Amino acid sequence: MIGGGQLARMTHEASIPLGIGFRVLSERPQDSAARVAADVVVGDHRDLATLRDFARGCDVITFDHEHVPTEHLRALQADGVAVRPGPDALVHAQDKGVMRARLSELGVPCPVHRIVADPADVRRFAEREAGGYPVVLKTVRGGYDGKGVWLLRSAAEAADAGPAAEPFLAGVPVLAEEAVDFTRELAANVVRSPHGQAVAYPVVESVQVAGVCDTVIAPAPGLSAELALRAQRLALRIAQELDLVGHLAVELFQTGDDRILVNELAMRPHNSGHWTQDGAVTSQFANHLRAVLDLPLGDPRPRAPWTVMTNVLGGDYPDLYPAFLHCMARDPGLKIHVYGKDVKPGRKVGHVTAFGEELGEVRERARHAADYLRGVIDE
Ligand code: ADP
């Protein structure tokens, strides 16, 4: 797996019961997965020679993040390396401009959008195409967790010297989108294998705070069976059309009139699927591994009526022992996941998962534990 973050750490965990050898290409030895995997290469995923050395002896290469240059992945494929998902699929998770163009071509509902050249062009887009403000600007590459996304509320904010100028400084194309007046964000997660078997997890609600995922509720409360099926079918169709192998997260906006619009795609295990570790028969990590190895996929069904995952965002790890004493004593059914990452304020450092029969109670348990751990971490 290329990338040594928490997704690689948790995929590594899923490889253990199957006895699958798991090698990680990590930027730094202190990265989350590099701290726990036995076979770690520390190196730069943007360097082709490093990638070639890393791939030697691997049956298949897959990803913890989307930042490997497309041309390097094509070179690995030309060397005969199995790259899954392949570069032609992965580019749709790397480049939001490519993703929007392809999804529109497929007739998949998306926000009104266009690549824009400068702030004057943003104003033209807002006024003539998006039906006014607010509009959203995104750099097509390199964003994550709300970084690389700007909301412009008015023509004044879209002025040449205003915040609208900032995205153009990154030196990559800038995508403008109508700001969708959504009622909530959903995610449809599916997994597809090379010979075309696919499974769909229940559609979840993803609650964002300040552009970062805070809580995921499985299944999305109050979602009609019709809309859930539409979202699952949409995700399965995207996976098939893009010839994707592995886990696909389709981030969706649900509107008041029950439309679903695609926000973005992630082609790897995803935060909206962490609940599956404890809440589904087969986790997204196990199914991602099965898919990239072309093994039969596992049952995606939930184990309980409700599962809630809440992220722990933090400053610094203190001694977690007292917090563990509290959380474990209060709630023996709670599952705690700590990533062992270098911590920075606001960074995802772990998550907690609760499951059960009654949504309000399950939600409160996850909320309490995440807040308690966060309080301790932020002290
Ligand atoms: P990232 O790559 O950082 O995950 P996203 O494209 O998912 O970026 O945007 C981050 C958040 O910004 C989304 O979860 C959503 O809340 C908001 N957002 C993004 N695009 C739009 C849009 N077109 N309309 C309204 N809100 C948006």
CSV table of C-alpha atoms and ligand atoms in Angstrom, one decimal:
chain,number,residue,atom,x,y,z
A,1,MET,CA,0.0,0.0,0.0
A,2,ILE,CA,1.4,3.4,-1.0
A,3,GLY,CA,0.9,5.9,1.9
A,4,GLY,CA,1.5,5.3,5.6
A,5,GLY,CA,-1.5,7.0,7.1
A,6,GLN,CA,-4.3,5.6,9.3
A,7,LEU,CA,-6.0,3.9,6.3
A,8,ALA,CA,-2.9,1.9,5.6
A,9,ARG,CA,-2.6,1.1,9.4
A,10,MET,CA,-6.2,-0.2,9.4
A,11,THR,CA,-5.8,-2.1,6.1
A,12,HIS,CA,-2.7,-3.7,7.6
A,13,GLU,CA,-4.8,-4.8,10.5
A,14,ALA,CA,-7.3,-6.5,8.1
A,15,SER,CA,-4.4,-8.3,6.3
A,16,ILE,CA,-3.3,-10.1,9.5
A,17,PRO,CA,-6.1,-12.7,9.8
A,18,LEU,CA,-5.7,-13.7,6.2
A,19,GLY,CA,-1.9,-14.0,6.5
A,20,ILE,CA,-1.4,-11.5,3.6
A,21,GLY,CA,2.1,-9.9,3.4
A,22,PHE,CA,1.6,-6.2,3.7
A,23,ARG,CA,4.3,-3.7,2.6
A,24,VAL,CA,3.9,0.0,3.2
A,25,LEU,CA,5.6,2.9,1.3
A,26,SER,CA,5.6,5.6,3.9
A,27,GLU,CA,6.8,9.2,3.7
A,28,ARG,CA,8.2,9.1,7.2
A,29,PRO,CA,9.1,6.4,9.7
A,30,GLN,CA,6.7,7.9,12.3
A,31,ASP,CA,3.7,7.7,10.0
A,32,SER,CA,0.7,5.8,11.4
A,33,ALA,CA,1.1,2.6,9.5
A,34,ALA,CA,4.9,2.7,9.5
A,35,ARG,CA,4.8,2.4,13.3
A,36,VAL,CA,3.1,-1.0,13.2
A,37,ALA,CA,3.8,-2.8,9.9
A,38,ALA,CA,6.7,-5.2,9.7
A,39,ASP,CA,7.6,-4.4,6.1
A,40,VAL,CA,8.0,-0.7,5.7
A,41,VAL,CA,9.8,1.3,3.0
A,42,VAL,CA,10.4,4.9,3.8
A,43,GLY,CA,10.4,7.0,0.6
A,44,ASP,CA,8.8,9.5,-1.7
A,45,HIS,CA,5.7,8.3,-3.6
A,46,ARG,CA,6.4,11.0,-6.2
A,47,ASP,CA,9.7,9.4,-7.2
A,48,LEU,CA,9.4,6.8,-9.9
A,49,ALA,CA,12.6,4.9,-9.0
A,50,THR,CA,11.4,4.6,-5.4
A,51,LEU,CA,8.0,3.3,-6.6
A,52,ARG,CA,9.7,0.7,-8.8
A,53,ASP,CA,11.9,-0.5,-6.0
A,54,PHE,CA,8.9,-0.7,-3.7
A,55,ALA,CA,6.8,-2.6,-6.2
A,56,ARG,CA,9.4,-5.3,-6.8
A,57,GLY,CA,8.1,-8.5,-5.1
A,58,CYS,CA,4.6,-7.1,-4.5
A,59,ASP,CA,1.7,-9.0,-6.2
A,60,VAL,CA,-0.4,-5.9,-6.3
A,61,ILE,CA,-0.1,-2.2,-5.5
A,62,THR,CA,-2.9,-0.2,-3.9
A,63,PHE,CA,-3.3,3.1,-2.1
A,64,ASP,CA,-3.9,4.9,1.2
A,65,HIS,CA,-4.0,8.3,-0.6
A,66,GLU,CA,-4.5,9.7,-4.1
A,67,HIS,CA,-1.2,11.6,-4.5
A,68,VAL,CA,0.9,9.3,-6.7
A,69,PRO,CA,1.4,11.0,-10.1
A,70,THR,CA,-0.7,9.3,-12.8
A,71,GLU,CA,2.2,9.0,-15.2
A,72,HIS,CA,4.2,7.1,-12.6
A,73,LEU,CA,1.4,4.6,-12.2
A,74,ARG,CA,1.2,4.2,-15.9
A,75,ALA,CA,5.0,3.5,-15.9
A,76,LEU,CA,4.5,0.8,-13.2
A,77,GLN,CA,1.7,-0.8,-15.2
A,78,ALA,CA,4.0,-0.8,-18.3
A,79,ASP,CA,6.6,-2.7,-16.1
A,80,GLY,CA,3.9,-5.3,-15.5
A,81,VAL,CA,3.0,-4.3,-12.0
A,82,ALA,CA,-0.7,-4.8,-11.0
A,83,VAL,CA,-1.9,-1.4,-9.9
A,84,ARG,CA,-5.3,-1.4,-8.3
A,85,PRO,CA,-7.2,0.8,-8.8
A,86,GLY,CA,-5.5,1.5,-12.1
A,87,PRO,CA,-4.4,5.0,-13.1
A,88,ASP,CA,-7.3,5.5,-15.5
A,89,ALA,CA,-9.8,5.0,-12.7
A,90,LEU,CA,-7.7,6.7,-10.0
A,91,VAL,CA,-7.3,10.0,-11.9
A,92,HIS,CA,-11.0,10.6,-11.2
A,93,ALA,CA,-10.2,10.7,-7.5
A,94,GLN,CA,-7.1,12.8,-8.0
A,95,ASP,CA,-8.4,15.5,-10.2
A,96,LYS,CA,-11.8,17.1,-9.5
A,97,GLY,CA,-11.9,18.6,-13.0
A,98,VAL,CA,-11.5,15.2,-14.7
A,99,MET,CA,-14.0,13.7,-12.3
A,100,ARG,CA,-16.7,16.4,-13.0
A,101,ALA,CA,-16.1,16.1,-16.8
A,102,ARG,CA,-16.5,12.3,-16.8
A,103,LEU,CA,-19.4,12.1,-14.4
A,104,SER,CA,-21.3,14.7,-16.5
A,105,GLU,CA,-20.6,12.7,-19.6
A,106,LEU,CA,-22.1,9.7,-17.8
A,107,GLY,CA,-25.2,11.7,-16.9
A,108,VAL,CA,-24.4,11.5,-13.2
A,109,PRO,CA,-26.0,14.4,-11.3
A,110,CYS,CA,-23.4,16.9,-10.2
A,111,PRO,CA,-23.5,20.6,-9.0
A,112,VAL,CA,-23.3,23.1,-11.9
A,113,HIS,CA,-19.6,23.5,-12.5
A,114,ARG,CA,-16.9,24.8,-14.8
A,115,ILE,CA,-13.1,25.3,-14.8
A,116,VAL,CA,-12.5,29.1,-14.3
A,117,ALA,CA,-9.5,31.2,-15.4
A,118,ASP,CA,-9.5,34.1,-12.9
A,119,PRO,CA,-11.7,36.0,-10.5
A,120,ALA,CA,-13.4,37.8,-13.4
A,121,ASP,CA,-14.3,34.4,-14.8
A,122,VAL,CA,-15.6,33.3,-11.4
A,123,ARG,CA,-18.0,36.3,-11.4
A,124,ARG,CA,-19.2,35.4,-14.9
A,125,PHE,CA,-19.7,31.8,-13.7
A,126,ALA,CA,-21.6,32.9,-10.6
A,127,GLU,CA,-23.8,35.4,-12.4
A,128,ARG,CA,-24.6,33.6,-15.7
A,129,GLU,CA,-24.3,29.9,-14.9
A,130,ALA,CA,-24.7,29.2,-11.1
A,131,GLY,CA,-27.7,31.4,-10.6
A,132,GLY,CA,-25.8,33.8,-8.3
A,133,TYR,CA,-23.8,33.5,-5.0
A,134,PRO,CA,-22.6,31.7,-3.0
A,135,VAL,CA,-20.2,29.7,-5.3
A,136,VAL,CA,-17.5,27.2,-4.3
A,137,LEU,CA,-14.0,27.2,-5.7
A,138,LYS,CA,-11.8,24.2,-5.6
A,139,THR,CA,-8.3,23.5,-6.7
A,140,VAL,CA,-8.6,20.4,-8.9
A,141,ARG,CA,-5.7,18.6,-7.2
A,142,GLY,CA,-4.2,18.4,-3.8
A,143,GLY,CA,-7.1,19.3,-1.5
A,144,TYR,CA,-8.3,17.2,1.5
A,145,ASP,CA,-10.5,17.8,4.6
A,146,GLY,CA,-11.8,21.1,3.2
A,147,LYS,CA,-8.3,22.4,2.4
A,148,GLY,CA,-8.4,23.6,-1.2
A,149,VAL,CA,-12.1,24.6,-1.0
A,150,TRP,CA,-13.3,28.2,-0.8
A,151,LEU,CA,-16.8,29.5,-0.4
A,152,LEU,CA,-17.5,32.9,-1.9
A,153,ARG,CA,-20.7,34.5,-0.6
A,154,SER,CA,-20.9,37.6,-2.7
A,155,ALA,CA,-19.5,39.5,-5.8
A,156,ALA,CA,-17.4,41.5,-3.3
A,157,GLU,CA,-15.7,38.3,-2.1
A,158,ALA,CA,-15.2,37.3,-5.8
A,159,ALA,CA,-13.4,40.6,-6.5
A,160,ASP,CA,-9.9,40.5,-8.1
A,161,ALA,CA,-8.0,41.1,-4.9
A,162,GLY,CA,-10.4,39.2,-2.6
A,163,PRO,CA,-10.4,35.6,-1.4
A,164,ALA,CA,-11.3,34.5,-5.0
A,165,ALA,CA,-7.7,35.2,-6.0
A,166,GLU,CA,-6.2,32.7,-3.5
A,167,PRO,CA,-7.0,29.4,-5.3
A,168,PHE,CA,-5.4,30.7,-8.5
A,169,LEU,CA,-2.0,31.0,-6.7
A,170,ALA,CA,-1.7,27.2,-6.3
A,171,GLY,CA,-0.8,26.9,-10.0
A,172,VAL,CA,-3.3,24.1,-10.7
A,173,PRO,CA,-6.7,24.6,-12.6
A,174,VAL,CA,-9.5,25.9,-10.4
A,175,LEU,CA,-13.0,24.4,-10.5
A,176,ALA,CA,-16.1,26.6,-9.7
A,177,GLU,CA,-19.3,25.0,-8.5
A,178,GLU,CA,-22.7,26.3,-7.5
A,179,ALA,CA,-23.0,26.1,-3.7
A,180,VAL,CA,-25.5,23.3,-3.3
A,181,ASP,CA,-28.2,24.1,-0.8
A,182,PHE,CA,-28.1,20.5,0.6
A,183,THR,CA,-30.0,19.2,3.6
A,184,ARG,CA,-27.3,16.7,4.5
A,185,GLU,CA,-24.3,14.8,3.1
A,186,LEU,CA,-24.4,11.1,2.4
A,187,ALA,CA,-21.9,8.6,1.3
A,188,ALA,CA,-22.5,5.5,-0.8
A,189,ASN,CA,-19.7,3.0,-0.4
A,190,VAL,CA,-19.1,0.1,-2.7
A,191,VAL,CA,-16.3,-2.4,-3.4
A,192,ARG,CA,-15.6,-3.9,-6.8
A,193,SER,CA,-13.2,-6.7,-7.9
A,194,PRO,CA,-11.3,-7.1,-11.2
A,195,HIS,CA,-13.7,-9.7,-12.5
A,196,GLY,CA,-16.7,-7.4,-11.7
A,197,GLN,CA,-18.1,-8.7,-8.5
A,198,ALA,CA,-19.4,-5.8,-6.4
A,199,VAL,CA,-20.9,-5.2,-3.0
A,200,ALA,CA,-22.7,-2.1,-1.7
A,201,TYR,CA,-22.7,-1.0,2.0
A,202,PRO,CA,-25.7,0.7,3.5
A,203,VAL,CA,-25.8,4.4,2.5
A,204,VAL,CA,-24.6,6.5,5.5
A,205,GLU,CA,-25.0,10.1,6.6
A,206,SER,CA,-21.8,12.0,7.1
A,207,VAL,CA,-22.0,15.0,9.4
A,208,GLN,CA,-19.3,17.6,8.7
A,209,VAL,CA,-18.0,20.2,11.1
A,210,ALA,CA,-15.9,23.0,9.5
A,211,GLY,CA,-15.2,21.0,6.4
A,212,VAL,CA,-14.1,17.9,8.3
A,213,CYS,CA,-16.1,14.7,8.8
A,214,ASP,CA,-17.2,14.5,12.5
A,215,THR,CA,-19.7,11.7,12.6
A,216,VAL,CA,-21.0,8.9,10.3
A,217,ILE,CA,-24.4,7.3,11.0
A,218,ALA,CA,-25.1,3.9,9.4
A,219,PRO,CA,-27.6,3.7,7.9
A,220,ALA,CA,-28.5,7.3,7.1
A,221,PRO,CA,-31.5,8.0,9.4
A,222,GLY,CA,-34.8,8.5,7.6
A,223,LEU,CA,-33.4,7.8,4.2
A,224,SER,CA,-36.2,6.3,2.0
A,225,ALA,CA,-35.5,2.9,0.6
A,226,GLU,CA,-36.0,4.4,-2.9
A,227,LEU,CA,-33.3,7.0,-2.4
A,228,ALA,CA,-30.9,4.6,-0.7
A,229,LEU,CA,-31.2,2.2,-3.6
A,230,ARG,CA,-30.7,5.1,-6.1
A,231,ALA,CA,-27.5,6.1,-4.3
A,232,GLN,CA,-26.2,2.5,-4.2
A,233,ARG,CA,-27.0,2.0,-7.8
A,234,LEU,CA,-25.3,5.2,-8.7
A,235,ALA,CA,-22.1,4.2,-6.9
A,236,LEU,CA,-22.1,0.7,-8.4
A,237,ARG,CA,-22.6,2.3,-11.9
A,238,ILE,CA,-19.7,4.7,-11.3
A,239,ALA,CA,-17.4,1.9,-10.2
A,240,GLN,CA,-18.3,-0.1,-13.2
A,241,GLU,CA,-18.0,2.7,-15.8
A,242,LEU,CA,-14.6,3.8,-14.4
A,243,ASP,CA,-13.5,0.1,-14.2
A,244,LEU,CA,-12.6,0.7,-10.6
A,245,VAL,CA,-11.0,-2.0,-8.5
A,246,GLY,CA,-11.2,-1.7,-4.7
A,247,HIS,CA,-13.3,0.5,-2.4
A,248,LEU,CA,-15.1,3.5,-3.8
A,249,ALA,CA,-16.7,6.2,-1.6
A,250,VAL,CA,-19.1,8.4,-3.4
A,251,GLU,CA,-19.7,11.5,-1.4
A,252,LEU,CA,-23.2,12.9,-2.0
A,253,PHE,CA,-25.3,15.9,-1.3
A,254,GLN,CA,-29.0,15.3,-0.5
A,255,THR,CA,-31.3,18.2,-1.3
A,256,GLY,CA,-34.7,19.2,0.1
A,257,ASP,CA,-36.4,17.9,-3.1
A,258,ASP,CA,-34.6,14.5,-2.7
A,259,ARG,CA,-32.1,14.9,-5.4
A,260,ILE,CA,-28.7,13.4,-4.8
A,261,LEU,CA,-25.7,15.1,-6.4
A,262,VAL,CA,-22.1,13.7,-6.4
A,263,ASN,CA,-19.6,15.8,-4.4
A,264,GLU,CA,-16.5,13.8,-4.9
A,265,LEU,CA,-15.0,10.3,-5.2
A,266,ALA,CA,-12.5,8.5,-3.1
A,267,MET,CA,-10.9,5.3,-4.4
A,268,ARG,CA,-9.6,3.7,-1.3
A,269,PRO,CA,-10.9,3.0,2.2
A,270,HIS,CA,-12.7,6.1,3.4
A,271,ASN,CA,-13.6,7.8,6.7
A,272,SER,CA,-17.3,7.3,5.8
A,273,GLY,CA,-16.6,3.5,5.9
A,274,HIS,CA,-14.8,3.3,9.3
A,275,TRP,CA,-18.0,2.2,10.9
A,276,THR,CA,-17.7,-1.1,9.0
A,277,GLN,CA,-14.8,-2.3,11.1
A,278,ASP,CA,-17.0,-2.9,14.1
A,279,GLY,CA,-20.5,-2.5,12.5
A,280,ALA,CA,-20.5,-4.7,9.4
A,281,VAL,CA,-19.9,-8.3,8.7
A,282,THR,CA,-16.9,-7.5,6.5
A,283,SER,CA,-15.0,-4.2,6.9
A,284,GLN,CA,-14.2,-1.8,4.1
A,285,PHE,CA,-10.5,-2.6,4.8
A,286,ALA,CA,-11.0,-6.4,4.4
A,287,ASN,CA,-13.1,-5.9,1.3
A,288,HIS,CA,-10.6,-3.5,-0.2
A,289,LEU,CA,-7.9,-6.1,0.2
A,290,ARG,CA,-10.1,-8.9,-1.1
A,291,ALA,CA,-11.0,-6.8,-4.2
A,292,VAL,CA,-7.4,-5.8,-5.1
A,293,LEU,CA,-6.3,-9.4,-4.7
A,294,ASP,CA,-9.3,-10.6,-6.8
A,295,LEU,CA,-10.7,-12.7,-4.0
A,296,PRO,CA,-14.5,-13.1,-3.5
A,297,LEU,CA,-15.9,-10.2,-1.6
A,298,GLY,CA,-17.3,-10.4,1.9
A,299,ASP,CA,-20.8,-9.7,3.2
A,300,PRO,CA,-21.3,-5.9,3.6
A,301,ARG,CA,-24.4,-6.1,5.8
A,302,PRO,CA,-24.5,-4.3,9.2
A,303,ARG,CA,-24.4,-6.2,12.4
A,304,ALA,CA,-26.8,-4.0,14.3
A,305,PRO,CA,-29.7,-1.7,13.4
A,306,TRP,CA,-27.5,1.4,14.1
A,307,THR,CA,-23.8,2.1,14.0
A,308,VAL,CA,-22.3,5.5,14.8
A,309,MET,CA,-18.6,6.5,14.2
A,310,THR,CA,-17.3,9.7,15.6
A,311,ASN,CA,-13.8,11.1,14.8
A,312,VAL,CA,-11.4,12.2,17.5
A,313,LEU,CA,-9.6,15.3,16.4
A,314,GLY,CA,-6.7,16.5,18.5
A,315,GLY,CA,-3.8,18.6,19.5
A,316,ASP,CA,-1.4,16.4,21.4
A,317,TYR,CA,-1.5,12.9,22.9
A,318,PRO,CA,-1.1,13.0,26.6
A,319,ASP,CA,-1.2,9.8,28.6
A,320,LEU,CA,-4.4,8.2,27.3
A,321,TYR,CA,-4.6,5.7,30.1
A,322,PRO,CA,-7.0,7.7,32.3
A,323,ALA,CA,-9.3,8.4,29.4
A,324,PHE,CA,-9.3,4.8,28.5
A,325,LEU,CA,-10.3,3.9,32.1
A,326,HIS,CA,-13.2,6.3,31.9
A,327,CYS,CA,-14.5,5.4,28.4
A,328,MET,CA,-14.1,1.7,28.8
A,329,ALA,CA,-15.7,1.6,32.2
A,330,ARG,CA,-18.6,3.8,31.1
A,331,ASP,CA,-19.3,1.8,27.9
A,332,PRO,CA,-18.0,-1.8,27.5
A,333,GLY,CA,-19.6,-2.0,24.1
A,334,LEU,CA,-17.6,1.0,22.7
A,335,LYS,CA,-14.8,0.4,20.2
A,336,ILE,CA,-11.8,2.8,20.3
A,337,HIS,CA,-9.3,3.3,17.5
A,338,VAL,CA,-6.2,5.4,18.0
A,339,TYR,CA,-4.0,6.0,15.0
A,340,GLY,CA,-0.6,6.6,16.7
A,341,LYS,CA,-0.1,9.6,14.4
A,342,ASP,CA,2.0,12.7,14.8
A,343,VAL,CA,-0.6,15.1,16.1
A,344,LYS,CA,-1.4,18.6,15.0
A,345,PRO,CA,-4.4,20.7,16.2
A,346,GLY,CA,-7.6,19.6,14.4
A,347,ARG,CA,-6.0,16.5,12.8
A,348,LYS,CA,-7.9,13.2,12.9
A,349,VAL,CA,-6.0,11.1,15.5
A,350,GLY,CA,-8.6,8.3,16.1
A,351,HIS,CA,-12.2,7.4,16.1
A,352,VAL,CA,-14.8,5.6,18.3
A,353,THR,CA,-17.6,3.4,17.2
A,354,ALA,CA,-20.8,2.4,19.0
A,355,PHE,CA,-23.6,0.2,17.7
A,356,GLY,CA,-27.0,-0.9,19.0
A,357,GLU,CA,-30.7,-0.9,18.8
A,358,GLU,CA,-31.6,2.7,19.5
A,359,LEU,CA,-30.1,5.6,17.5
A,360,GLY,CA,-30.2,8.3,20.1
A,361,GLU,CA,-28.5,6.2,22.6
A,362,VAL,CA,-25.8,4.9,20.2
A,363,ARG,CA,-25.1,8.5,19.0
A,364,GLU,CA,-24.7,9.7,22.6
A,365,ARG,CA,-22.2,7.0,23.4
A,366,ALA,CA,-20.0,7.8,20.4
A,367,ARG,CA,-20.3,11.6,21.0
A,368,HIS,CA,-19.4,11.3,24.7
A,369,ALA,CA,-16.4,9.1,24.1
A,370,ALA,CA,-15.1,11.2,21.2
A,371,ASP,CA,-15.6,14.4,23.3
A,372,TYR,CA,-14.0,12.9,26.3
A,373,LEU,CA,-10.9,11.6,24.4
A,374,ARG,CA,-10.7,15.0,22.6
A,375,GLY,CA,-10.9,16.9,25.8
A,376,VAL,CA,-8.1,14.9,27.2
A,377,ILE,CA,-6.0,15.2,24.0
A,378,ASP,CA,-6.6,18.9,23.8
A,379,GLU,CA,-5.7,19.6,27.5
B,1,ADP,P1,-12.1,17.8,0.1
B,1,ADP,O1,-11.4,17.3,-1.0
B,1,ADP,O2,-11.4,18.7,1.0
B,1,ADP,O3,-12.9,16.6,0.9
B,1,ADP,P2,-14.8,18.5,-0.8
B,1,ADP,O4,-14.9,18.8,-2.3
B,1,ADP,O5,-15.3,17.3,-0.3
B,1,ADP,O6,-13.2,18.7,-0.5
B,1,ADP,O7,-15.4,19.7,-0.1
B,1,ADP,C1,-15.3,19.8,1.4
B,1,ADP,C2,-16.7,20.3,1.9
B,1,ADP,O8,-17.1,21.5,1.4
B,1,ADP,C3,-17.8,19.3,1.5
B,1,ADP,O9,-17.9,18.2,2.4
B,1,ADP,C4,-19.0,20.2,1.6
B,1,ADP,O10,-19.5,20.4,3.0
B,1,ADP,C5,-18.5,21.5,1.1
B,1,ADP,N1,-18.7,21.6,-0.4
B,1,ADP,C6,-17.9,21.2,-1.4
B,1,ADP,N2,-18.5,21.4,-2.6
B,1,ADP,C7,-19.7,22.1,-2.3
B,1,ADP,C8,-20.7,22.6,-3.2
B,1,ADP,N3,-20.6,22.5,-4.5
B,1,ADP,N4,-21.8,23.1,-2.6
B,1,ADP,C9,-21.9,23.2,-1.2
B,1,ADP,N5,-20.9,22.7,-0.4
B,1,ADP,C10,-19.8,22.2,-0.9
